[in-house]
CSV table of C-alpha atoms and ligand atoms in Angstrom, one decimal:
chain,number,residue,atom,x,y,z
A,1,MET,CA,-38.1,27.0,-95.2
A,2,HIS,CA,-35.7,25.7,-92.7
A,3,PHE,CA,-36.3,22.2,-91.0
A,4,LYS,CA,-34.7,21.0,-87.8
A,5,SER,CA,-35.2,17.2,-88.4
A,6,LEU,CA,-35.2,16.9,-92.1
A,7,GLU,CA,-32.5,17.0,-94.7
A,8,PHE,CA,-32.8,17.3,-98.6
A,9,ASN,CA,-30.8,15.8,-101.5
A,10,ILE,CA,-31.6,15.6,-105.1
A,11,ASN,CA,-31.2,12.1,-106.6
A,12,GLN,CA,-32.0,12.0,-110.4
A,13,ASP,CA,-35.9,12.9,-110.4
A,14,LEU,CA,-36.6,12.7,-106.8
A,15,LEU,CA,-36.0,15.0,-103.9
A,16,ASN,CA,-34.5,12.6,-101.2
A,17,VAL,CA,-35.9,13.8,-97.9
A,18,SER,CA,-34.1,12.5,-94.8
A,19,LEU,CA,-35.8,12.6,-91.4
A,20,TYR,CA,-33.8,12.1,-88.2
A,21,ASN,CA,-30.9,11.0,-90.6
A,22,ILE,CA,-31.6,7.2,-90.6
A,23,PHE,CA,-35.2,7.5,-92.0
A,24,TYR,CA,-36.2,8.8,-95.7
A,25,PHE,CA,-38.7,9.1,-98.0
A,26,GLU,CA,-38.9,10.7,-101.6
A,27,ILE,CA,-40.8,13.5,-103.3
A,28,PRO,CA,-40.9,13.5,-107.3
A,29,LEU,CA,-39.1,16.7,-108.5
A,30,GLU,CA,-41.7,17.3,-110.8
A,31,GLU,CA,-44.1,17.8,-108.1
A,32,ILE,CA,-42.1,20.3,-106.4
A,33,ARG,CA,-41.3,22.2,-109.7
A,34,LYS,CA,-45.2,22.8,-109.9
A,35,ILE,CA,-44.8,24.9,-106.9
A,36,ASP,CA,-41.7,26.5,-108.3
A,37,LYS,CA,-39.7,25.4,-111.0
A,38,ASN,CA,-36.6,27.2,-109.8
A,39,PHE,CA,-36.5,26.1,-106.2
A,40,LYS,CA,-33.1,25.8,-104.5
A,41,LEU,CA,-31.5,23.9,-101.6
A,42,LYS,CA,-29.5,25.3,-99.3
A,43,ASN,CA,-27.3,23.8,-96.2
A,44,LYS,CA,-28.9,20.3,-96.6
A,45,ASN,CA,-32.0,21.4,-94.4
A,46,GLU,CA,-33.5,24.6,-96.3
A,47,ILE,CA,-35.6,24.8,-99.4
A,48,ILE,CA,-36.0,28.1,-101.1
A,49,PHE,CA,-38.8,29.3,-103.1
A,50,SER,CA,-38.3,32.3,-105.4
A,51,LYS,CA,-40.0,35.3,-104.3
A,52,ASN,CA,-42.3,35.8,-107.1
A,53,THR,CA,-43.8,32.4,-106.4
A,54,ASP,CA,-47.2,32.4,-104.9
A,55,LYS,CA,-47.3,33.0,-101.2
A,56,ASN,CA,-48.8,29.6,-100.6
A,57,SER,CA,-45.6,27.7,-101.8
A,58,ASP,CA,-44.6,27.0,-98.2
A,59,ARG,CA,-48.0,25.4,-97.3
A,60,LYS,CA,-48.0,23.5,-100.8
A,61,PHE,CA,-44.6,22.0,-100.0
A,62,MET,CA,-45.8,20.9,-96.5
A,63,PHE,CA,-48.7,19.2,-98.3
A,64,LEU,CA,-46.3,17.4,-100.3
A,65,ILE,CA,-44.2,16.3,-97.2
A,66,GLU,CA,-47.5,15.0,-95.8
A,67,LYS,CA,-48.5,13.2,-98.9
A,68,TYR,CA,-45.2,11.4,-99.2
A,69,MET,CA,-44.5,10.8,-95.4
A,70,PRO,CA,-46.5,7.6,-95.3
A,71,GLU,CA,-43.8,6.0,-97.7
A,72,LEU,CA,-40.9,6.7,-94.8
A,73,LYS,CA,-38.5,4.1,-94.7
A,74,ASN,CA,-35.6,2.8,-92.3
A,75,LYS,CA,-32.3,3.3,-94.1
A,76,ILE,CA,-30.6,0.6,-91.9
A,77,THR,CA,-33.3,-2.0,-91.6
A,78,LYS,CA,-35.2,-0.9,-94.8
A,79,LEU,CA,-38.3,-1.5,-93.1
A,80,LYS,CA,-41.5,0.7,-93.4
A,81,ALA,CA,-41.2,3.4,-90.6
A,82,VAL,CA,-43.9,5.6,-88.9
A,83,TYR,CA,-43.4,9.2,-87.8
A,84,ILE,CA,-44.9,9.9,-84.5
A,85,HIS,CA,-45.4,13.8,-84.1
A,86,GLN,CA,-47.6,16.4,-82.5
A,87,ASN,CA,-50.0,16.2,-85.4
A,88,SER,CA,-49.9,12.4,-85.9
A,89,GLY,CA,-52.8,11.7,-83.6
A,90,ILE,CA,-50.5,9.0,-82.0
A,91,PRO,CA,-50.2,9.5,-78.2
A,92,LEU,CA,-47.0,8.9,-76.6
A,93,PHE,CA,-48.5,6.9,-73.8
A,94,GLY,CA,-49.7,3.3,-73.9
A,95,LEU,CA,-47.2,1.2,-75.8
A,96,LYS,CA,-44.3,-0.8,-74.3
A,97,PHE,CA,-41.9,-0.1,-77.5
A,98,ILE,CA,-42.2,3.5,-78.2
A,99,GLY,CA,-43.1,6.9,-76.3
A,100,ILE,CA,-43.1,7.3,-72.6
A,101,ILE,CA,-43.5,4.9,-70.0
A,102,ASP,CA,-44.5,6.1,-66.4
A,103,LYS,CA,-44.5,3.1,-63.8
A,104,GLY,CA,-45.5,5.5,-61.0
A,105,THR,CA,-41.8,5.7,-59.9
A,106,ASP,CA,-38.9,8.3,-60.0
A,107,MET,CA,-37.8,6.5,-63.1
A,108,ILE,CA,-39.4,7.5,-66.4
A,109,GLU,CA,-38.5,5.7,-69.4
A,110,ILE,CA,-38.3,7.4,-73.0
A,111,LYS,CA,-38.1,5.5,-76.1
A,112,PRO,CA,-37.6,7.8,-79.1
A,113,LEU,CA,-37.2,5.3,-81.9
A,114,THR,CA,-37.0,1.5,-82.9
A,115,SER,CA,-34.0,0.5,-84.8
A,116,CYS,CA,-30.5,-0.9,-83.9
A,117,ASN,CA,-27.4,-1.2,-85.7
A,118,MET,CA,-25.9,-4.1,-83.7
A,119,ASN,CA,-27.3,-7.7,-83.6
A,120,CYS,CA,-26.6,-8.9,-79.9
A,121,ILE,CA,-27.0,-12.6,-79.6
A,122,PHE,CA,-28.8,-11.9,-76.2
A,123,CYS,CA,-31.0,-8.8,-77.3
A,124,SER,CA,-34.0,-9.0,-74.8
A,125,VAL,CA,-36.2,-7.2,-77.5
A,126,GLY,CA,-35.0,-9.1,-80.6
A,127,GLU,CA,-33.9,-5.8,-82.3
A,128,GLY,CA,-31.1,-5.2,-84.8
A,129,LEU,CA,-29.8,-6.4,-88.2
A,130,SER,CA,-31.4,-9.8,-88.1
A,131,SER,CA,-34.9,-8.5,-86.6
A,132,LYS,CA,-37.9,-10.1,-87.6
A,133,LYS,CA,-40.0,-6.9,-86.9
A,134,GLN,CA,-41.6,-5.1,-89.9
A,135,VAL,CA,-42.1,-1.6,-88.9
A,136,ASP,CA,-40.1,1.1,-87.2
A,137,PHE,CA,-41.0,4.3,-85.2
A,138,ILE,CA,-39.5,7.4,-84.7
A,139,VAL,CA,-40.8,10.2,-82.4
A,140,GLU,CA,-40.5,13.9,-83.1
A,141,GLU,CA,-38.1,15.5,-80.4
A,142,GLU,CA,-40.6,18.5,-79.5
A,143,TYR,CA,-43.4,16.1,-79.0
A,144,ILE,CA,-41.6,14.0,-76.4
A,145,ILE,CA,-40.6,17.0,-74.6
A,146,SER,CA,-43.9,18.5,-74.3
A,147,GLU,CA,-45.7,15.2,-73.4
A,148,LEU,CA,-42.9,14.5,-70.7
A,149,ALA,CA,-43.5,18.1,-69.3
A,150,LYS,CA,-47.1,17.3,-68.9
A,151,LEU,CA,-46.4,14.2,-67.2
A,152,ILE,CA,-43.9,15.8,-64.7
A,153,ASP,CA,-46.4,18.7,-64.3
A,154,TYR,CA,-49.2,15.9,-63.4
A,155,LYS,CA,-47.0,14.6,-60.8
A,156,LYS,CA,-46.0,17.8,-59.3
A,157,LYS,CA,-49.8,18.8,-59.0
A,158,LYS,CA,-50.4,15.6,-57.1
A,159,GLY,CA,-47.7,16.7,-54.7
A,160,ASN,CA,-44.6,14.9,-55.9
A,161,THR,CA,-41.3,16.7,-55.2
A,162,ILE,CA,-39.1,13.6,-55.6
A,163,PRO,CA,-36.4,14.4,-58.2
A,164,LEU,CA,-36.9,12.2,-61.4
A,165,SER,CA,-34.3,9.9,-63.3
A,166,ILE,CA,-35.1,9.8,-66.9
A,167,TRP,CA,-34.0,6.6,-68.8
A,168,ILE,CA,-33.5,6.9,-72.5
A,169,ASN,CA,-33.8,3.2,-73.3
A,170,PRO,CA,-35.4,2.5,-76.6
A,171,HIS,CA,-36.1,-0.9,-78.4
A,172,GLY,CA,-32.8,-0.2,-80.2
A,173,GLU,CA,-29.8,2.2,-80.1
A,174,PRO,CA,-30.7,5.8,-78.8
A,175,LEU,CA,-27.6,7.2,-80.3
A,176,LEU,CA,-29.4,6.5,-83.6
A,177,TYR,CA,-31.6,9.1,-82.8
A,178,SER,CA,-30.0,12.2,-84.5
A,179,ARG,CA,-31.3,14.8,-82.2
A,180,ILE,CA,-30.1,12.8,-79.2
A,181,THR,CA,-28.1,16.0,-77.7
A,182,ASP,CA,-31.2,18.2,-78.3
A,183,LEU,CA,-33.3,15.4,-76.6
A,184,VAL,CA,-31.1,15.3,-73.4
A,185,LYS,CA,-30.5,18.8,-73.2
A,186,ASP,CA,-34.3,19.6,-73.4
A,187,ILE,CA,-35.1,17.1,-70.8
A,188,SER,CA,-32.6,18.2,-68.5
A,189,LYS,CA,-34.0,21.7,-68.4
A,190,LEU,CA,-37.4,20.3,-67.4
A,191,LEU,CA,-38.7,20.6,-63.8
A,192,LEU,CA,-37.6,18.0,-61.0
A,193,ILE,CA,-35.0,16.4,-63.4
A,194,LYS,CA,-32.4,14.6,-61.5
A,195,ASP,CA,-30.4,13.1,-64.3
A,196,VAL,CA,-30.8,11.6,-67.8
A,197,HIS,CA,-29.4,8.3,-68.5
A,198,ILE,CA,-28.6,7.0,-72.0
A,199,ILE,CA,-28.7,3.3,-72.3
A,200,THR,CA,-26.2,2.5,-75.2
A,201,SER,CA,-23.8,0.0,-76.9
A,202,GLY,CA,-21.5,2.8,-77.4
A,203,VAL,CA,-20.6,2.2,-80.9
A,204,LEU,CA,-21.9,5.4,-82.3
A,205,LEU,CA,-20.1,7.6,-79.7
A,206,ASN,CA,-17.2,9.9,-80.8
A,207,LYS,CA,-15.4,12.8,-79.2
A,208,VAL,CA,-17.6,15.6,-80.8
A,209,MET,CA,-20.7,14.0,-79.6
A,210,ILE,CA,-19.0,13.4,-76.2
A,211,ASP,CA,-17.9,16.9,-75.8
A,212,GLU,CA,-21.6,18.0,-76.6
A,213,LEU,CA,-22.9,15.7,-74.0
A,214,ALA,CA,-20.4,16.7,-71.4
A,215,LYS,CA,-21.9,20.2,-71.5
A,216,ILE,CA,-25.1,18.8,-70.1
A,217,LYS,CA,-24.4,18.4,-66.5
A,218,LYS,CA,-27.1,15.9,-65.8
A,219,VAL,CA,-26.3,13.2,-68.5
A,220,LYS,CA,-25.1,9.8,-67.6
A,221,LEU,CA,-24.2,7.0,-69.9
A,222,ASN,CA,-24.6,3.5,-69.5
A,223,ILE,CA,-22.7,1.5,-71.9
A,224,SER,CA,-23.0,-2.3,-72.6
A,225,ILE,CA,-19.7,-4.0,-73.1
A,226,SER,CA,-19.9,-7.8,-72.4
A,227,SER,CA,-16.5,-8.9,-73.5
A,228,PHE,CA,-13.0,-7.5,-73.0
A,229,ASP,CA,-11.7,-9.6,-76.1
A,230,SER,CA,-12.4,-8.1,-79.5
A,231,GLU,CA,-13.4,-11.2,-81.4
A,232,LYS,CA,-15.4,-12.4,-78.6
A,233,ALA,CA,-17.2,-9.0,-78.5
A,234,VAL,CA,-18.0,-9.1,-82.3
A,235,GLN,CA,-19.5,-12.7,-81.6
A,236,LEU,CA,-21.8,-11.3,-78.8
A,237,MET,CA,-22.6,-8.3,-80.6
A,238,GLY,CA,-23.6,-10.1,-83.7
A,239,THR,CA,-21.7,-7.8,-86.3
A,240,LYS,CA,-18.3,-7.4,-87.4
A,241,THR,CA,-18.6,-3.6,-87.3
A,242,TYR,CA,-18.4,-3.6,-83.7
A,243,ASN,CA,-15.1,-2.2,-82.7
A,244,LEU,CA,-14.2,-2.9,-79.2
A,245,ALA,CA,-11.2,-0.7,-78.9
A,246,ASN,CA,-13.2,2.4,-80.0
A,247,VAL,CA,-15.9,1.8,-77.6
A,248,LEU,CA,-13.4,1.4,-74.6
A,249,ASN,CA,-11.6,4.7,-75.9
A,250,ASN,CA,-14.7,6.4,-76.0
A,251,VAL,CA,-15.8,5.2,-72.5
A,252,LYS,CA,-12.5,6.5,-71.1
A,253,TYR,CA,-12.8,10.0,-72.9
A,254,ALA,CA,-16.4,10.3,-71.7
A,255,SER,CA,-15.2,9.7,-67.9
A,256,GLU,CA,-12.3,12.0,-68.4
A,257,LYS,CA,-14.9,14.7,-69.6
A,258,GLY,CA,-16.7,14.4,-66.4
A,259,ILE,CA,-19.7,12.3,-67.8
A,260,GLU,CA,-20.8,9.8,-65.2
A,261,THR,CA,-20.2,6.7,-67.3
A,262,ILE,CA,-21.0,3.1,-66.2
A,263,ILE,CA,-20.2,-0.3,-67.9
A,264,THR,CA,-23.2,-2.7,-67.9
A,265,PRO,CA,-22.2,-5.8,-69.1
A,266,VAL,CA,-24.6,-8.8,-69.8
A,267,TYR,CA,-23.4,-11.9,-67.9
A,268,LEU,CA,-23.9,-14.8,-70.0
A,269,HIS,CA,-23.3,-17.8,-67.9
A,270,GLY,CA,-20.7,-20.1,-69.5
A,271,ILE,CA,-20.0,-17.8,-72.5
A,272,ASN,CA,-18.3,-14.6,-71.2
A,273,ASP,CA,-17.3,-15.6,-67.4
A,274,LYS,CA,-13.6,-14.8,-68.2
A,275,ASP,CA,-14.5,-11.6,-70.0
A,276,ILE,CA,-16.7,-10.2,-66.9
A,277,GLU,CA,-13.7,-10.6,-64.8
A,278,GLN,CA,-11.5,-8.8,-67.3
A,279,LEU,CA,-14.1,-5.9,-67.5
A,280,ILE,CA,-14.2,-5.8,-63.9
A,281,GLU,CA,-10.3,-5.4,-63.7
A,282,PHE,CA,-10.6,-2.7,-66.5
A,283,CYS,CA,-13.3,-0.9,-64.6
A,284,LYS,CA,-11.4,-0.9,-61.5
A,285,HIS,CA,-8.0,0.2,-63.0
A,286,ASN,CA,-9.8,3.1,-64.8
A,287,GLN,CA,-12.2,3.9,-61.8
A,288,ILE,CA,-15.3,3.3,-63.9
A,289,PRO,CA,-18.2,2.0,-62.2
A,290,ILE,CA,-19.4,-1.5,-63.4
A,291,SER,CA,-22.9,-3.0,-63.1
A,292,ILE,CA,-23.4,-6.5,-64.2
A,293,GLN,CA,-26.7,-7.6,-65.6
A,294,LYS,CA,-28.1,-10.8,-65.4
A,295,PHE,CA,-29.2,-12.3,-68.9
A,296,CYS,CA,-33.1,-13.1,-68.6
A,297,CYS,CA,-34.9,-15.1,-71.4
A,298,ASN,CA,-37.5,-13.3,-73.3
A,299,MET,CA,-40.1,-14.4,-75.2
A,300,PHE,CA,-39.7,-11.7,-77.9
A,301,GLY,CA,-35.8,-11.7,-77.5
A,302,ARG,CA,-32.7,-13.9,-78.7
A,303,ASN,CA,-32.0,-16.4,-75.8
A,304,PRO,CA,-28.6,-18.0,-76.6
A,305,ILE,CA,-28.5,-19.9,-73.3
A,306,LYS,CA,-30.9,-21.1,-70.6
A,307,GLU,CA,-31.5,-18.5,-67.9
A,308,GLU,CA,-29.4,-18.8,-64.7
A,309,GLU,CA,-31.0,-18.9,-61.4
A,310,TRP,CA,-31.0,-15.5,-59.4
A,311,ASP,CA,-29.5,-17.4,-56.6
A,312,SER,CA,-26.6,-18.6,-58.5
A,313,PHE,CA,-26.1,-15.1,-60.4
A,314,MET,CA,-26.1,-13.3,-56.9
A,315,ALA,CA,-23.6,-15.9,-55.6
A,316,LYS,CA,-21.2,-15.2,-58.7
A,317,LEU,CA,-21.4,-11.5,-58.1
A,318,LYS,CA,-20.3,-12.1,-54.3
A,319,THR,CA,-17.5,-14.0,-55.4
A,320,TRP,CA,-16.1,-11.5,-57.7
A,321,GLU,CA,-16.7,-8.7,-55.1
A,322,LYS,CA,-14.7,-10.5,-52.8
A,323,LYS,CA,-11.9,-11.6,-55.3
A,324,TYR,CA,-11.6,-8.0,-56.9
A,325,ASN,CA,-12.5,-5.9,-53.6
A,326,ILE,CA,-15.1,-4.0,-55.6
A,327,SER,CA,-18.9,-3.3,-55.2
A,328,LEU,CA,-21.1,-5.1,-57.6
A,329,ILE,CA,-24.3,-5.5,-55.9
A,330,GLY,CA,-26.0,-2.0,-56.2
A,331,GLU,CA,-28.5,-0.7,-53.5
A,332,GLY,CA,-30.5,1.7,-55.7
A,333,GLU,CA,-33.7,2.4,-54.2
A,334,ILE,CA,-36.7,3.2,-56.4
A,335,GLN,CA,-39.1,5.4,-55.0
A,336,SER,CA,-42.9,5.8,-55.7
A,337,THR,CA,-44.4,9.0,-57.6
A,338,GLN,CA,-48.1,9.7,-58.5
A,339,GLU,CA,-48.6,7.4,-61.7
A,340,LEU,CA,-50.8,8.6,-64.5
A,341,PRO,CA,-54.4,7.4,-64.1
A,342,LEU,CA,-55.0,4.2,-65.7
A,343,MET,CA,-57.5,4.8,-68.6
A,344,PHE,CA,-58.8,1.3,-68.9
A,345,LYS,CA,-58.8,-1.9,-67.0
A,346,LYS,CA,-58.6,-5.4,-68.1
A,347,GLY,CA,-61.8,-6.7,-69.3
A,348,ASP,CA,-63.1,-3.1,-70.3
A,349,VAL,CA,-64.7,-2.7,-73.8
A,350,VAL,CA,-64.0,0.4,-75.6
A,351,GLN,CA,-64.2,2.1,-78.9
A,352,ALA,CA,-61.0,2.9,-80.4
A,353,GLU,CA,-59.6,4.1,-83.7
A,354,ILE,CA,-57.0,2.2,-85.7
A,355,ILE,CA,-54.2,4.7,-86.4
A,356,SER,CA,-51.0,2.6,-87.4
A,357,TYR,CA,-49.6,-0.7,-87.6
A,358,GLY,CA,-47.8,-2.1,-84.7
A,359,ARG,CA,-44.3,-3.6,-85.1
A,360,PHE,CA,-45.7,-6.3,-87.4
A,361,PHE,CA,-48.3,-5.6,-90.2
A,362,LYS,CA,-50.6,-8.0,-88.7
A,363,ASP,CA,-50.9,-6.1,-85.4
A,364,LYS,CA,-52.4,-2.6,-85.1
A,365,ILE,CA,-52.3,0.4,-82.9
A,366,ALA,CA,-55.7,1.9,-82.0
A,367,VAL,CA,-56.3,5.0,-79.9
A,368,ALA,CA,-58.7,5.9,-77.3
A,369,LYS,CA,-59.0,8.4,-74.3
A,370,ALA,CA,-55.3,9.7,-75.6
A,371,ARG,CA,-53.9,6.3,-75.0
A,372,CYS,CA,-52.4,3.8,-77.6
A,373,ILE,CA,-53.8,0.1,-77.3
A,374,LEU,CA,-51.7,-2.5,-79.2
A,375,ILE,CA,-54.0,-5.1,-81.0
A,376,PRO,CA,-52.2,-8.1,-81.9
A,377,ASN,CA,-53.5,-10.0,-84.9
A,378,CYS,CA,-56.1,-7.5,-85.8
A,379,ARG,CA,-57.7,-8.1,-89.4
A,380,LYS,CA,-59.1,-4.8,-89.6
A,381,GLU,CA,-57.1,-2.1,-91.3
A,382,LYS,CA,-58.8,1.1,-90.4
A,383,GLY,CA,-61.7,2.8,-88.8
A,384,VAL,CA,-63.2,2.6,-85.3
A,385,ILE,CA,-63.6,-0.7,-83.8
A,386,LYS,CA,-64.7,-2.4,-80.5
A,387,VAL,CA,-61.6,-3.5,-78.4
A,388,LYS,CA,-61.4,-5.7,-75.3
A,389,ILE,CA,-58.6,-4.8,-73.2
A,390,THR,CA,-56.7,-8.0,-72.4
A,391,SER,CA,-53.9,-6.3,-70.6
A,392,ALA,CA,-53.4,-3.0,-68.6
A,393,VAL,CA,-50.2,-2.8,-66.6
A,394,ASN,CA,-48.3,0.3,-65.9
A,395,GLY,CA,-50.2,2.4,-68.4
A,396,MET,CA,-49.4,-0.1,-71.3
A,397,TYR,CA,-52.4,-1.6,-73.1
A,398,ILE,CA,-53.1,-4.7,-75.1
A,399,GLY,CA,-56.5,-5.5,-76.6
A,400,SER,CA,-58.3,-7.7,-78.9
A,401,ALA,CA,-60.9,-6.7,-81.7
B,501,SF4,S1,-29.1,-5.5,-77.1
B,501,SF4,FE1,-29.2,-3.2,-77.6
B,501,SF4,S2,-27.6,-3.0,-79.1
B,501,SF4,FE2,-27.9,-5.1,-78.9
B,501,SF4,S3,-29.1,-5.6,-80.6
B,501,SF4,FE3,-30.5,-5.3,-79.0
B,501,SF4,S4,-31.1,-3.2,-78.9
B,501,SF4,FE4,-29.2,-3.2,-80.2
């Protein structure tokens, strides 16, 4: 049996099963030996049962995978993890932190996993090494593609001909998704796709990955670098493993390989003013576009400073535009496309089935009408419950039980 997203490795009396590289669970070897005591592993992602084993060996092995998958854990954060796949019964629409978000524009957001190897002091979603979250999520690549294709088809049937931009911007680091190149490649083949943006810290980029991505003409990299000084960059990214020189080299390499690469620093008023100016100079010198992001306080994020007013932020951009003779204020125009119909509105009461934890054990995800509903502080653990919808915005639902 050959798997695209699983890798195997024997560790004492356990078969360690790695899913998308950073998630894993274990199966006792004695359980597999009941299927075939002479089974073999090949090329990391193949398990071979002897010819004389009963013909149901594949099915029995799949049964073991299903049995032990609920023990899935994230290798980086050590958190419990949930695998969302075509047969998981968990829809990809309805949640803010995972799946597909369609706000009825020409920009569609894809969130294939939660998890981050950095720990930025300004992280708007509170991800990373010091995250307080208790559960991580990972989505099957094929499931994302088939659901995205259906969404695009829906828009097309409703008369949309506007090209679509896909933004891979998880609550975490997209390059931790081990099948990121498959994902970008498969998205770029879908109808009406104009481009595919990856929003990343750039830490996990390397030449092999850049060479692969460069073959996909529609890919664009948005790399968040917020300081031009190695020590300050480490401080802002919240971990000593951050290697600024390496990230800058990869930015230059990606640009040289023809990937449209843009630097997107987060401006923290009073903390990295000088650094932003140095980044502007670096980008100007290397002819790399730069788009400065305003730091915004977020209830669920890390907030090292008080948020600056928009007027003052825009005035700063104008000053830098003049000083460096560079354009910093984009004129990006967002166009409307047909949004998926809202399944519920605020105040509706629906019957929904609890299907998973949310990011915290106290929260649950329930499903109704092929949509996920996040239920914070839900005491029930399973079953069908009555949910009152408390928020229904852009196809994302929150309810109370
Ligand atoms: S800002 Fe991005 S890179 Fe930094 S911790 Fe958050 S998700 Fe990770």
